[in-house]
């Protein structure tokens, strides 16, 4: 068991092991774990470490503090969209120094859509342990995991239609819920309770907040007893079934619409996010 973050794992993400379970914890609690690129690459490093460690059988993704994730960092002092990182997800040129769609498409292909797809392919079971807010970009992180186990105070929302954008970059809404629920989620931007998300099939189980971590670790321990290759192949089998249901190609088609919306905002308002700040995007309606 090791609790201390390692030198090669930046502090924005904490890595620990409990027996055969690795817990990867987002660690920007002051900003409700808003995801900047530094965190994105720290998550990637932590996941890679867990995959490379033969003693790790199951990976849990969690958030430190009061919330799982408030989404992409669109306004903290450590917002780092103007920085280069070692690209891992796609072979494309760097977004830094590019302009307009050239810059946005390069960056979002790498750090959002590409990274999420990369993490969905991680060959070990992944459990999202969600409490508090799971908003917009936070959904993407939960959705790439195999299970979502949530506390009863968790809530889910994708309010980016307020920006004139048809959903986050990893557009899984119709597949992880259903088409009508996806439309309601997008059209209203409202918060969805954990219980409602469970009814729709997006969340596996809901537990009282105080019991969440123990329940997640108990589930992880049960899974850890299964053969590694069997789990990896079962994961691939279900992921392939989702892709046959159009997940991958659907997501590609919507990524184009997403970038049309960014470009429209930039053309009309001079801001690809449509002038929406972090407060108005996270101040969604009460759970429903
Ligand atoms: Zn975007």
Short mmCIF file of C-alpha atoms in Angstrom, two decimals, residues 8-264:
data_model
loop_
_atom_site.label_atom_id
_atom_site.label_comp_id
_atom_site.label_asym_id
_atom_site.label_seq_id
_atom_site.Cartn_x
_atom_site.Cartn_y
_atom_site.Cartn_z
CA UNK A 8 6.63 11.14 -11.63
CA UNK A 9 2.97 11.77 -10.77
CA UNK A 10 2.17 15.47 -10.55
CA UNK A 11 0.24 16.57 -7.51
CA UNK A 12 -2.84 17.48 -9.55
CA UNK A 13 -3.48 13.74 -9.57
CA UNK A 14 -2.84 11.42 -6.63
CA UNK A 15 -2.09 7.75 -7.01
CA UNK A 16 -2.42 5.11 -4.35
CA UNK A 17 -2.93 1.37 -4.19
CA UNK A 18 -5.14 -0.66 -1.87
CA UNK A 19 -4.22 -4.26 -2.40
CA UNK A 20 -4.86 -4.98 -6.07
CA UNK A 21 -6.79 -1.74 -6.67
CA UNK A 22 -5.22 1.50 -7.89
CA UNK A 23 -7.07 4.67 -6.92
CA UNK A 24 -6.40 7.62 -9.22
CA UNK A 25 -7.69 10.78 -7.59
CA UNK A 26 -8.07 14.12 -9.31
CA UNK A 27 -6.63 16.68 -6.95
CA UNK A 28 -7.68 20.26 -7.67
CA UNK A 29 -10.39 20.42 -4.99
CA UNK A 30 -10.25 24.20 -4.79
CA UNK A 31 -11.51 24.29 -8.37
CA UNK A 32 -13.86 21.32 -8.01
CA UNK A 33 -11.26 19.29 -9.93
CA UNK A 34 -11.65 21.33 -13.10
CA UNK A 35 -9.53 19.54 -15.69
CA UNK A 36 -6.65 21.47 -17.22
CA UNK A 37 -4.12 19.83 -19.54
CA UNK A 38 -1.67 19.33 -16.72
CA UNK A 39 -4.27 17.16 -15.03
CA UNK A 40 -5.08 15.38 -18.30
CA UNK A 41 -1.48 14.25 -18.76
CA UNK A 42 -1.13 13.42 -15.06
CA UNK A 43 -4.21 11.19 -15.37
CA UNK A 44 -2.68 9.55 -18.42
CA UNK A 45 0.55 8.91 -16.51
CA UNK A 46 -1.34 7.46 -13.57
CA UNK A 47 -3.44 5.16 -15.76
CA UNK A 48 -0.32 3.99 -17.60
CA UNK A 49 1.37 3.26 -14.28
CA UNK A 50 -1.64 1.20 -13.18
CA UNK A 51 -1.68 -0.76 -16.44
CA UNK A 52 2.06 -1.46 -16.19
CA UNK A 53 1.82 -2.68 -12.59
CA UNK A 54 0.98 -6.39 -12.68
CA UNK A 55 -0.27 -6.27 -9.09
CA UNK A 56 -3.00 -3.79 -10.06
CA UNK A 57 -6.15 -5.55 -11.27
CA UNK A 58 -8.73 -2.75 -11.14
CA UNK A 59 -8.46 1.05 -11.49
CA UNK A 60 -10.74 3.48 -9.64
CA UNK A 61 -11.06 7.09 -10.81
CA UNK A 62 -12.15 9.51 -8.10
CA UNK A 63 -12.10 13.18 -7.18
CA UNK A 64 -10.56 14.70 -4.08
CA UNK A 65 -12.67 17.20 -2.12
CA UNK A 66 -16.39 17.85 -2.37
CA UNK A 67 -16.86 16.98 -6.05
CA UNK A 68 -15.83 14.51 -8.72
CA UNK A 69 -15.31 17.10 -11.47
CA UNK A 70 -16.77 20.42 -12.53
CA UNK A 71 -15.57 19.81 -16.10
CA UNK A 72 -12.90 21.32 -18.27
CA UNK A 73 -10.93 24.22 -16.87
CA UNK A 74 -12.40 27.27 -18.61
CA UNK A 75 -11.42 29.87 -16.06
CA UNK A 76 -9.02 29.01 -13.23
CA UNK A 77 -5.63 30.73 -12.83
CA UNK A 78 -3.93 27.49 -13.98
CA UNK A 79 -5.86 27.22 -17.21
CA UNK A 80 -3.19 26.06 -19.65
CA UNK A 81 -4.68 25.88 -23.15
CA UNK A 82 -1.76 27.93 -24.46
CA UNK A 83 0.80 25.30 -23.43
CA UNK A 84 2.33 22.36 -25.27
CA UNK A 85 2.43 18.90 -23.79
CA UNK A 86 3.88 15.66 -25.09
CA UNK A 87 1.05 14.46 -27.29
CA UNK A 88 -0.10 10.92 -26.63
CA UNK A 89 -3.58 10.42 -28.02
CA UNK A 90 -3.36 11.37 -31.70
CA UNK A 91 -0.69 12.06 -34.29
CA UNK A 92 -1.37 15.66 -35.21
CA UNK A 93 0.60 18.89 -35.05
CA UNK A 94 0.75 20.97 -31.88
CA UNK A 95 -2.07 23.45 -31.32
CA UNK A 96 0.32 26.05 -29.91
CA UNK A 97 1.17 28.58 -32.59
CA UNK A 98 -1.86 27.65 -34.69
CA UNK A 99 -4.99 29.79 -34.91
CA UNK A 100 -8.75 29.35 -35.33
CA UNK A 101 -10.11 25.92 -36.15
CA UNK A 102 -6.56 24.75 -36.85
CA UNK A 103 -5.68 25.29 -33.18
CA UNK A 104 -8.97 24.16 -31.62
CA UNK A 105 -9.28 21.00 -33.70
CA UNK A 106 -5.69 19.99 -32.94
CA UNK A 107 -6.00 20.62 -29.22
CA UNK A 108 -9.42 19.06 -28.67
CA UNK A 109 -8.58 16.04 -30.84
CA UNK A 110 -5.68 15.35 -28.50
CA UNK A 111 -6.70 16.34 -24.98
CA UNK A 112 -10.44 15.69 -25.09
CA UNK A 113 -11.72 13.23 -27.70
CA UNK A 114 -8.39 11.46 -28.24
CA UNK A 115 -7.49 11.08 -24.59
CA UNK A 116 -10.96 9.84 -23.68
CA UNK A 117 -10.83 7.24 -26.42
CA UNK A 118 -7.35 6.22 -25.31
CA UNK A 119 -8.57 5.74 -21.74
CA UNK A 120 -11.65 3.79 -22.83
CA UNK A 121 -9.23 1.23 -24.29
CA UNK A 122 -7.34 0.70 -21.01
CA UNK A 123 -7.27 -3.10 -20.72
CA UNK A 124 -8.05 -3.22 -16.99
CA UNK A 125 -11.47 -2.62 -15.44
CA UNK A 126 -12.09 1.02 -14.55
CA UNK A 127 -14.64 2.21 -12.00
CA UNK A 128 -15.67 5.85 -11.72
CA UNK A 129 -16.39 6.69 -8.07
CA UNK A 130 -18.57 9.78 -8.41
CA UNK A 131 -19.68 12.11 -5.64
CA UNK A 132 -20.92 15.69 -5.84
CA UNK A 133 -20.71 17.42 -9.21
CA UNK A 134 -20.02 15.57 -12.43
CA UNK A 135 -20.50 18.29 -15.02
CA UNK A 136 -19.73 18.54 -18.75
CA UNK A 137 -16.08 17.45 -19.14
CA UNK A 138 -16.50 15.53 -15.88
CA UNK A 139 -19.05 13.33 -17.65
CA UNK A 140 -16.41 12.37 -20.20
CA UNK A 141 -14.12 11.08 -17.46
CA UNK A 142 -16.89 9.05 -15.82
CA UNK A 143 -18.15 7.73 -19.15
CA UNK A 144 -14.82 6.26 -20.26
CA UNK A 145 -14.86 4.08 -17.14
CA UNK A 146 -16.58 0.69 -17.29
CA UNK A 147 -18.79 1.29 -14.28
CA UNK A 148 -20.07 4.38 -12.56
CA UNK A 149 -20.76 3.93 -8.85
CA UNK A 150 -22.18 7.12 -7.36
CA UNK A 151 -23.11 8.54 -4.00
CA UNK A 152 -26.68 9.68 -3.41
CA UNK A 153 -25.56 13.34 -3.53
CA UNK A 154 -23.92 13.02 -6.95
CA UNK A 155 -25.40 14.92 -9.88
CA UNK A 156 -24.73 14.94 -13.60
CA UNK A 157 -25.19 17.71 -16.17
CA UNK A 158 -24.03 18.81 -19.59
CA UNK A 159 -25.03 22.49 -19.83
CA UNK A 160 -22.82 23.40 -22.81
CA UNK A 161 -25.83 24.10 -25.04
CA UNK A 162 -25.76 27.41 -23.13
CA UNK A 163 -22.62 28.04 -25.19
CA UNK A 164 -24.47 27.10 -28.37
CA UNK A 165 -22.46 23.86 -28.44
CA UNK A 166 -24.25 20.49 -28.91
CA UNK A 167 -22.67 18.62 -26.00
CA UNK A 168 -19.16 17.86 -24.80
CA UNK A 169 -16.43 16.57 -27.12
CA UNK A 170 -16.81 12.90 -26.15
CA UNK A 171 -20.43 12.74 -27.31
CA UNK A 172 -21.73 9.56 -25.66
CA UNK A 173 -25.02 10.97 -24.35
CA UNK A 174 -27.45 8.93 -26.52
CA UNK A 175 -25.52 5.70 -25.88
CA UNK A 176 -25.04 6.00 -22.12
CA UNK A 177 -28.67 7.07 -21.58
CA UNK A 178 -31.13 6.96 -24.48
CA UNK A 179 -31.96 9.42 -27.27
CA UNK A 180 -34.86 11.15 -25.48
CA UNK A 181 -33.04 11.39 -22.17
CA UNK A 182 -29.99 12.71 -24.02
CA UNK A 183 -32.11 15.44 -25.61
CA UNK A 184 -33.66 16.39 -22.28
CA UNK A 185 -30.23 16.53 -20.69
CA UNK A 186 -28.89 18.75 -23.48
CA UNK A 187 -31.97 20.93 -24.08
CA UNK A 188 -32.40 21.81 -20.39
CA UNK A 189 -28.83 21.62 -19.11
CA UNK A 190 -30.43 20.52 -15.83
CA UNK A 191 -28.73 18.48 -13.18
CA UNK A 192 -29.66 14.82 -13.17
CA UNK A 193 -29.69 13.05 -9.81
CA UNK A 194 -27.66 9.90 -9.29
CA UNK A 195 -30.89 7.94 -8.87
CA UNK A 196 -32.25 9.21 -12.20
CA UNK A 197 -28.92 8.39 -13.87
CA UNK A 198 -29.19 4.88 -12.41
CA UNK A 199 -32.74 4.47 -13.77
CA UNK A 200 -31.44 5.41 -17.22
CA UNK A 201 -28.61 2.88 -17.02
CA UNK A 202 -25.82 5.46 -16.95
CA UNK A 203 -24.95 4.72 -13.31
CA UNK A 204 -24.63 1.15 -12.02
CA UNK A 205 -25.34 1.66 -8.34
CA UNK A 206 -26.09 4.51 -5.91
CA UNK A 207 -24.92 4.42 -2.30
CA UNK A 208 -25.05 6.76 0.69
CA UNK A 209 -22.09 9.13 0.52
CA UNK A 210 -20.46 7.69 3.64
CA UNK A 211 -20.53 4.18 2.17
CA UNK A 212 -19.41 4.95 -1.37
CA UNK A 213 -15.69 4.26 -1.11
CA UNK A 214 -16.14 1.01 0.83
CA UNK A 215 -18.71 -0.19 -1.71
CA UNK A 216 -16.43 0.70 -4.63
CA UNK A 217 -13.47 -1.10 -3.09
CA UNK A 218 -15.61 -4.17 -2.32
CA UNK A 219 -16.76 -4.30 -5.95
CA UNK A 220 -13.19 -3.78 -7.18
CA UNK A 221 -11.94 -6.61 -4.96
CA UNK A 222 -14.57 -8.99 -6.35
CA UNK A 223 -13.57 -8.15 -9.91
CA UNK A 224 -9.88 -8.44 -9.05
CA UNK A 225 -10.33 -12.15 -8.49
CA UNK A 226 -11.17 -12.74 -12.15
CA UNK A 227 -8.48 -13.63 -14.72
CA UNK A 228 -6.76 -10.58 -16.22
CA UNK A 229 -7.11 -11.62 -19.85
CA UNK A 230 -10.74 -12.63 -19.41
CA UNK A 231 -11.56 -9.19 -18.03
CA UNK A 232 -9.65 -7.42 -20.79
CA UNK A 233 -11.39 -9.42 -23.51
CA UNK A 234 -14.83 -8.96 -21.90
CA UNK A 235 -14.20 -5.21 -21.80
CA UNK A 236 -13.17 -5.19 -25.44
CA UNK A 237 -16.22 -7.27 -26.37
CA UNK A 238 -18.67 -4.79 -24.82
CA UNK A 239 -16.79 -1.78 -26.18
CA UNK A 240 -16.91 -3.32 -29.65
CA UNK A 241 -20.65 -3.88 -29.23
CA UNK A 242 -21.08 -0.19 -28.38
CA UNK A 243 -19.07 0.77 -31.43
CA UNK A 244 -21.26 -1.48 -33.58
CA UNK A 245 -24.20 0.48 -32.15
CA UNK A 246 -22.61 3.58 -33.64
CA UNK A 247 -20.79 5.05 -30.67
CA UNK A 248 -17.49 5.71 -32.41
CA UNK A 249 -18.78 6.92 -35.76
CA UNK A 250 -21.57 8.90 -34.09
CA UNK A 251 -19.05 10.62 -31.89
CA UNK A 252 -16.87 11.48 -34.90
CA UNK A 253 -19.83 13.06 -36.68
CA UNK A 254 -20.76 15.15 -33.64
CA UNK A 255 -17.16 16.25 -33.13
CA UNK A 256 -17.55 18.12 -36.43
CA UNK A 257 -20.77 19.78 -35.21
CA UNK A 258 -19.02 20.66 -31.95
CA UNK A 259 -16.27 22.43 -33.87
CA UNK A 260 -18.75 24.16 -36.14
CA UNK A 261 -20.28 25.61 -32.97
CA UNK A 262 -16.90 26.71 -31.59
CA UNK A 263 -16.11 28.34 -34.94
CA UNK A 264 -19.51 30.06 -35.08
#
